[in-house]
Short mmCIF file of C-alpha atoms in Angstrom, two decimals:
data_model
loop_
_atom_site.label_atom_id
_atom_site.label_comp_id
_atom_site.label_asym_id
_atom_site.label_seq_id
_atom_site.Cartn_x
_atom_site.Cartn_y
_atom_site.Cartn_z
CA MET A 135 0.00 -0.07 0.07
CA ALA A 136 1.16 3.35 -1.03
CA ASP A 137 2.65 5.82 1.52
CA PRO A 138 -0.36 8.16 2.45
CA PHE A 139 -0.38 11.88 1.35
CA LEU A 140 -2.00 12.75 4.67
CA ARG A 141 -1.28 10.74 7.80
CA ALA A 142 -3.43 12.44 10.21
CA VAL A 143 -5.38 15.65 11.21
CA GLU A 144 -4.69 17.52 14.33
CA LEU A 145 -5.97 20.44 16.16
CA PRO A 146 -3.16 22.27 18.03
CA PRO A 147 -4.20 24.68 20.76
CA ASP A 148 -5.06 28.27 19.86
CA ARG A 149 -1.72 30.24 19.15
CA GLU A 150 -2.84 33.03 21.38
CA GLY A 151 -4.39 30.63 24.03
CA ARG A 152 -7.88 31.66 23.64
CA PRO A 153 -10.61 29.33 24.46
CA ARG A 154 -12.60 27.99 21.47
CA SER A 155 -16.49 28.27 21.63
CA GLY A 156 -19.29 28.32 19.36
CA TYR A 157 -19.59 26.75 15.80
CA PRO A 158 -17.66 24.72 14.70
CA TRP A 159 -15.77 24.01 17.88
CA THR A 160 -19.04 22.64 19.49
CA LEU A 161 -19.65 19.93 16.88
CA PRO A 162 -19.05 16.39 17.98
CA ALA A 163 -16.49 15.45 15.17
CA ILE A 164 -14.07 18.30 16.23
CA ALA A 165 -13.05 17.79 19.92
CA PRO A 166 -11.29 14.39 19.10
CA LEU A 167 -8.92 16.35 16.67
CA ALA A 168 -7.02 17.77 19.56
CA ALA A 169 -5.54 14.26 20.12
CA GLY A 170 -5.05 13.67 16.42
CA VAL A 171 -7.24 11.65 14.09
CA GLN A 172 -5.33 8.92 11.95
CA LEU A 173 -6.14 8.56 8.21
CA HIS A 174 -6.02 5.28 6.50
CA PRO A 175 -3.48 5.23 3.46
CA ALA A 176 -6.24 4.33 1.08
CA VAL A 177 -9.66 5.02 2.21
CA THR A 178 -11.10 6.92 5.28
CA TYR A 179 -14.86 7.08 5.74
CA LEU A 180 -16.72 9.76 7.94
CA VAL A 181 -20.24 8.58 8.77
CA GLY A 182 -22.93 9.98 11.33
CA GLU A 183 -26.06 11.96 11.59
CA ASN A 184 -26.86 15.16 9.74
CA GLY A 185 -25.13 18.00 11.93
CA SER A 186 -22.57 15.71 13.57
CA GLY A 187 -19.75 17.67 11.79
CA LYS A 188 -18.42 15.21 9.31
CA SER A 189 -18.87 17.38 6.14
CA THR A 190 -17.56 20.28 8.22
CA LEU A 191 -14.45 18.25 9.05
CA LEU A 192 -14.07 17.17 5.34
CA GLU A 193 -14.46 20.71 4.09
CA ALA A 194 -11.74 21.93 6.52
CA ILE A 195 -9.46 19.24 5.36
CA ALA A 196 -9.88 20.16 1.83
CA VAL A 197 -9.33 23.75 2.33
CA ALA A 198 -6.22 23.10 4.54
CA ALA A 199 -4.83 20.82 1.73
CA GLY A 200 -5.29 23.75 -0.55
CA MET A 201 -8.62 22.84 -2.49
CA ASN A 202 -11.50 25.18 -3.15
CA PRO A 203 -14.08 25.20 -0.33
CA GLU A 204 -17.00 25.07 -2.87
CA GLY A 205 -15.37 22.16 -4.74
CA GLY A 206 -12.87 21.35 -7.35
CA SER A 207 -9.03 21.10 -7.38
CA SER A 208 -6.41 23.39 -5.85
CA SER A 209 -6.32 25.33 -9.20
CA PHE A 210 -10.02 26.19 -9.09
CA ALA A 211 -10.38 29.86 -8.29
CA PHE A 212 -13.90 30.76 -7.88
CA ALA A 213 -16.38 31.64 -5.12
CA THR A 214 -19.98 32.25 -4.80
CA ARG A 215 -20.39 32.50 -1.10
CA ALA A 216 -17.79 32.15 1.84
CA SER A 217 -19.41 29.67 4.05
CA HIS A 218 -16.56 27.36 5.19
CA SER A 219 -15.59 27.59 8.96
CA GLU A 220 -12.42 28.81 10.33
CA LEU A 221 -11.62 25.25 11.20
CA SER A 222 -9.41 24.89 8.11
CA ASP A 223 -7.14 27.67 9.74
CA ALA A 224 -6.93 25.87 12.95
CA ILE A 225 -6.10 22.31 11.88
CA ARG A 226 -2.80 20.77 10.98
CA LEU A 227 -2.51 18.11 8.35
CA VAL A 228 0.35 15.68 9.28
CA ARG A 229 1.64 14.90 5.58
CA GLY A 230 3.56 11.75 4.52
CA SER A 231 6.62 11.69 2.22
CA ARG A 232 4.62 11.81 -0.94
CA ARG A 233 2.94 14.73 -2.57
CA PRO A 234 -0.24 14.12 -4.70
CA ARG A 235 0.14 14.67 -8.36
CA THR A 236 -3.49 15.83 -8.52
CA ASP A 237 -6.34 16.68 -6.12
CA PHE A 238 -10.17 17.29 -6.02
CA PHE A 239 -12.80 18.00 -3.39
CA LEU A 240 -15.90 16.65 -4.74
CA ARG A 241 -19.26 17.75 -2.99
CA ALA A 242 -22.94 17.30 -4.06
CA GLU A 243 -24.21 20.50 -2.96
CA SER A 244 -21.87 22.79 -4.97
CA MET A 245 -21.33 20.51 -7.93
CA PHE A 246 -23.13 22.99 -10.12
CA ASN A 247 -20.75 25.84 -9.17
CA ALA A 248 -17.69 23.71 -10.07
CA ALA A 249 -19.38 22.82 -13.35
CA THR A 250 -19.90 26.39 -14.16
CA TYR A 251 -16.31 27.38 -13.53
CA VAL A 252 -15.12 24.80 -15.89
CA GLU A 253 -17.46 25.99 -18.43
CA GLN A 254 -16.02 29.43 -17.95
CA LEU A 255 -12.55 28.14 -18.54
CA ARG A 256 -13.83 26.58 -21.84
CA ASP A 257 -15.31 29.91 -22.81
CA ASP A 258 -11.96 31.90 -22.21
CA SER A 259 -10.57 32.19 -25.59
CA GLY A 260 -7.18 33.10 -24.16
CA LEU A 261 -6.63 29.56 -22.86
CA GLY A 262 -5.20 26.89 -25.03
CA GLY A 263 -6.53 23.20 -25.22
CA ASN A 264 -9.85 22.25 -24.09
CA PRO A 265 -10.67 22.44 -20.12
CA LEU A 266 -13.36 19.87 -20.67
CA ALA A 267 -10.93 17.04 -21.81
CA PRO A 268 -10.16 16.00 -18.16
CA TYR A 269 -13.85 15.48 -17.66
CA GLY A 270 -14.66 13.35 -20.74
CA GLY A 271 -14.82 16.13 -23.27
CA ARG A 272 -18.53 16.92 -22.45
CA SER A 273 -19.97 19.70 -20.61
CA LEU A 274 -20.92 18.61 -17.06
CA HIS A 275 -24.00 20.90 -17.44
CA GLU A 276 -25.29 18.67 -20.22
CA GLN A 277 -25.26 15.71 -18.12
CA SER A 278 -27.52 14.65 -15.17
CA HIS A 279 -26.31 15.25 -11.65
CA GLY A 280 -25.19 11.61 -11.27
CA GLU A 281 -23.54 11.53 -14.72
CA SER A 282 -21.65 14.55 -14.08
CA PHE A 283 -20.48 13.30 -10.70
CA LEU A 284 -19.18 9.93 -12.41
CA ALA A 285 -17.73 11.78 -15.12
CA VAL A 286 -15.34 13.65 -12.75
CA MET A 287 -14.46 10.51 -10.78
CA ILE A 288 -13.86 8.52 -13.99
CA ASN A 289 -12.11 11.20 -16.30
CA ARG A 290 -10.90 13.78 -13.91
CA PHE A 291 -9.65 11.58 -11.07
CA GLY A 292 -6.30 9.97 -11.87
CA PRO A 293 -3.32 8.08 -10.30
CA ASP A 294 -1.44 9.36 -7.26
CA GLY A 295 -4.34 11.67 -6.27
CA LEU A 296 -5.78 13.05 -3.12
CA TYR A 297 -9.63 13.10 -3.38
CA LEU A 298 -12.23 14.16 -0.86
CA LEU A 299 -15.88 13.16 -1.48
CA ASP A 300 -18.87 14.74 0.39
CA GLU A 301 -21.87 12.67 0.42
CA PRO A 302 -21.48 11.46 -3.42
CA GLU A 303 -24.39 9.16 -3.03
CA ALA A 304 -26.72 12.31 -3.13
CA ALA A 305 -26.17 12.38 -6.82
CA LEU A 306 -26.00 8.63 -7.63
CA SER A 307 -28.36 5.85 -8.15
CA THR A 308 -27.99 2.44 -6.54
CA GLN A 309 -26.25 1.12 -9.63
CA ASN A 310 -24.06 3.99 -10.14
CA CYS A 311 -22.95 3.76 -6.14
CA LEU A 312 -21.56 0.26 -7.30
CA THR A 313 -19.71 1.98 -10.17
CA ALA A 314 -18.42 4.62 -7.89
CA LEU A 315 -17.24 1.92 -5.59
CA ARG A 316 -15.38 0.14 -8.28
CA ARG A 317 -13.71 3.56 -9.34
CA ILE A 318 -12.67 3.99 -5.71
CA HIS A 319 -10.99 0.64 -5.93
CA GLU A 320 -9.17 1.50 -9.21
CA LEU A 321 -7.98 4.70 -7.52
CA VAL A 322 -6.58 2.82 -4.68
CA GLN A 323 -4.69 0.53 -6.84
CA GLU A 324 -3.22 3.77 -8.54
CA ARG A 325 -1.70 4.76 -5.32
CA SER A 326 -4.44 7.41 -4.66
CA GLN A 327 -5.89 8.48 -1.19
CA LEU A 328 -9.45 9.10 -0.56
CA ILE A 329 -11.44 10.66 2.36
CA ILE A 330 -15.20 10.27 1.98
CA ALA A 331 -18.32 11.62 4.14
CA THR A 332 -21.31 9.08 3.19
CA HIS A 333 -24.55 7.83 4.31
CA SER A 334 -24.49 4.88 1.63
CA PRO A 335 -23.87 1.36 2.77
CA ILE A 336 -22.52 0.72 -0.75
CA ILE A 337 -20.10 3.49 -0.98
CA LEU A 338 -18.97 2.72 2.56
CA ALA A 339 -18.22 -0.92 1.61
CA TYR A 340 -14.57 -0.52 0.59
CA PRO A 341 -12.72 -3.49 2.12
CA GLU A 342 -10.18 -2.84 5.04
CA ALA A 343 -10.95 0.95 5.01
CA THR A 344 -11.19 3.12 8.29
CA ILE A 345 -14.52 4.24 9.26
CA TYR A 346 -15.18 7.02 11.94
CA HIS A 347 -18.43 7.45 13.30
CA CYS A 348 -19.28 11.07 14.34
CA SER A 349 -21.53 11.13 17.22
CA ASP A 350 -21.97 12.92 20.59
CA ARG A 351 -19.18 10.78 21.74
CA GLY A 352 -16.79 12.16 19.13
CA LEU A 353 -14.99 10.33 16.37
CA GLU A 354 -14.81 6.60 17.05
CA PRO A 355 -13.39 3.92 14.74
CA ILE A 356 -16.03 1.27 13.96
CA GLU A 357 -16.35 -1.72 11.78
CA TYR A 358 -18.66 -1.70 8.50
CA GLU A 359 -21.22 -4.07 10.04
CA GLU A 360 -21.64 -1.87 13.18
CA SER A 361 -22.09 1.46 11.08
CA GLU A 362 -25.60 3.14 11.23
CA PRO A 363 -25.88 3.04 7.45
CA VAL A 364 -25.55 -0.79 7.31
CA ARG A 365 -27.59 -1.56 10.55
CA LEU A 366 -30.50 0.59 9.89
CA THR A 367 -30.64 -0.28 6.09
CA ARG A 368 -30.55 -4.10 6.86
CA SER A 369 -33.10 -3.72 9.68
CA PHE A 370 -35.50 -1.77 7.42
CA LEU A 371 -35.18 -4.42 4.53
CA ASP A 372 -35.46 -7.34 6.87
CA SER A 373 -38.64 -5.84 8.67
CA ARG A 374 -39.84 -3.53 6.19
CA ALA A 375 -43.71 -4.12 7.24
CA ARG A 376 -43.00 -3.71 10.84
CA PHE A 377 -40.91 -0.50 10.25
CA LEU A 378 -43.86 1.04 7.97
CA THR A 379 -46.40 0.09 10.46
CA GLU A 380 -44.47 2.02 13.26
CA LEU A 381 -43.61 5.11 11.08
CA LEU A 382 -47.09 5.57 9.28
CA LYS A 383 -49.39 4.80 12.30
CA ASP A 384 -51.73 7.56 13.37
#
């Protein structure tokens, strides 16, 4: 297994000794950073309820690594709304001996903005070549949300890359979640490293990955079978009638 680009994420004490309060410091996923959180050389997952802080943490790692907070690579220079937290300025990334050849922060909620930026690059007559070539040669806006997500993963992602994915299943069908899982495997074989926040038991299924559960207890490493996406989905499918009776009763 290749040496990781990022070994761990740490939260050193405030430089001026000031206490940290309010958002994002009160999020359950943030406090454990003070002791350092180790990252898997291949795939690290963040799972947990909405509001637990997993996307905030993923965004902070992306920004600290030099990527655009709204999505894209370290070369993307656009902003529609400054909404990322101050966490990215406070954390410290413990880097490995290698440096990524390429990177990308793929997030469902701002994919439209990233796709628009690529379009603007294409329309800039002062640029040589075709900026759409790394994305399959076709406008991301001319594809469905899921198609554009897969186009980025298949065409833009490449060997020796650092890739952060924020809830990719939001754009993908069940079948395409399986396609994405296969692509994750290909990227790992090409010495890439991925950090993924997800609710999908399919996306979460990559073997031997590290899974952190974000909860009121902080960040806890768990096994795949113990994760909430797997347990709750399995329980529902095994006892659908009982679940529906309880959920839909007057």
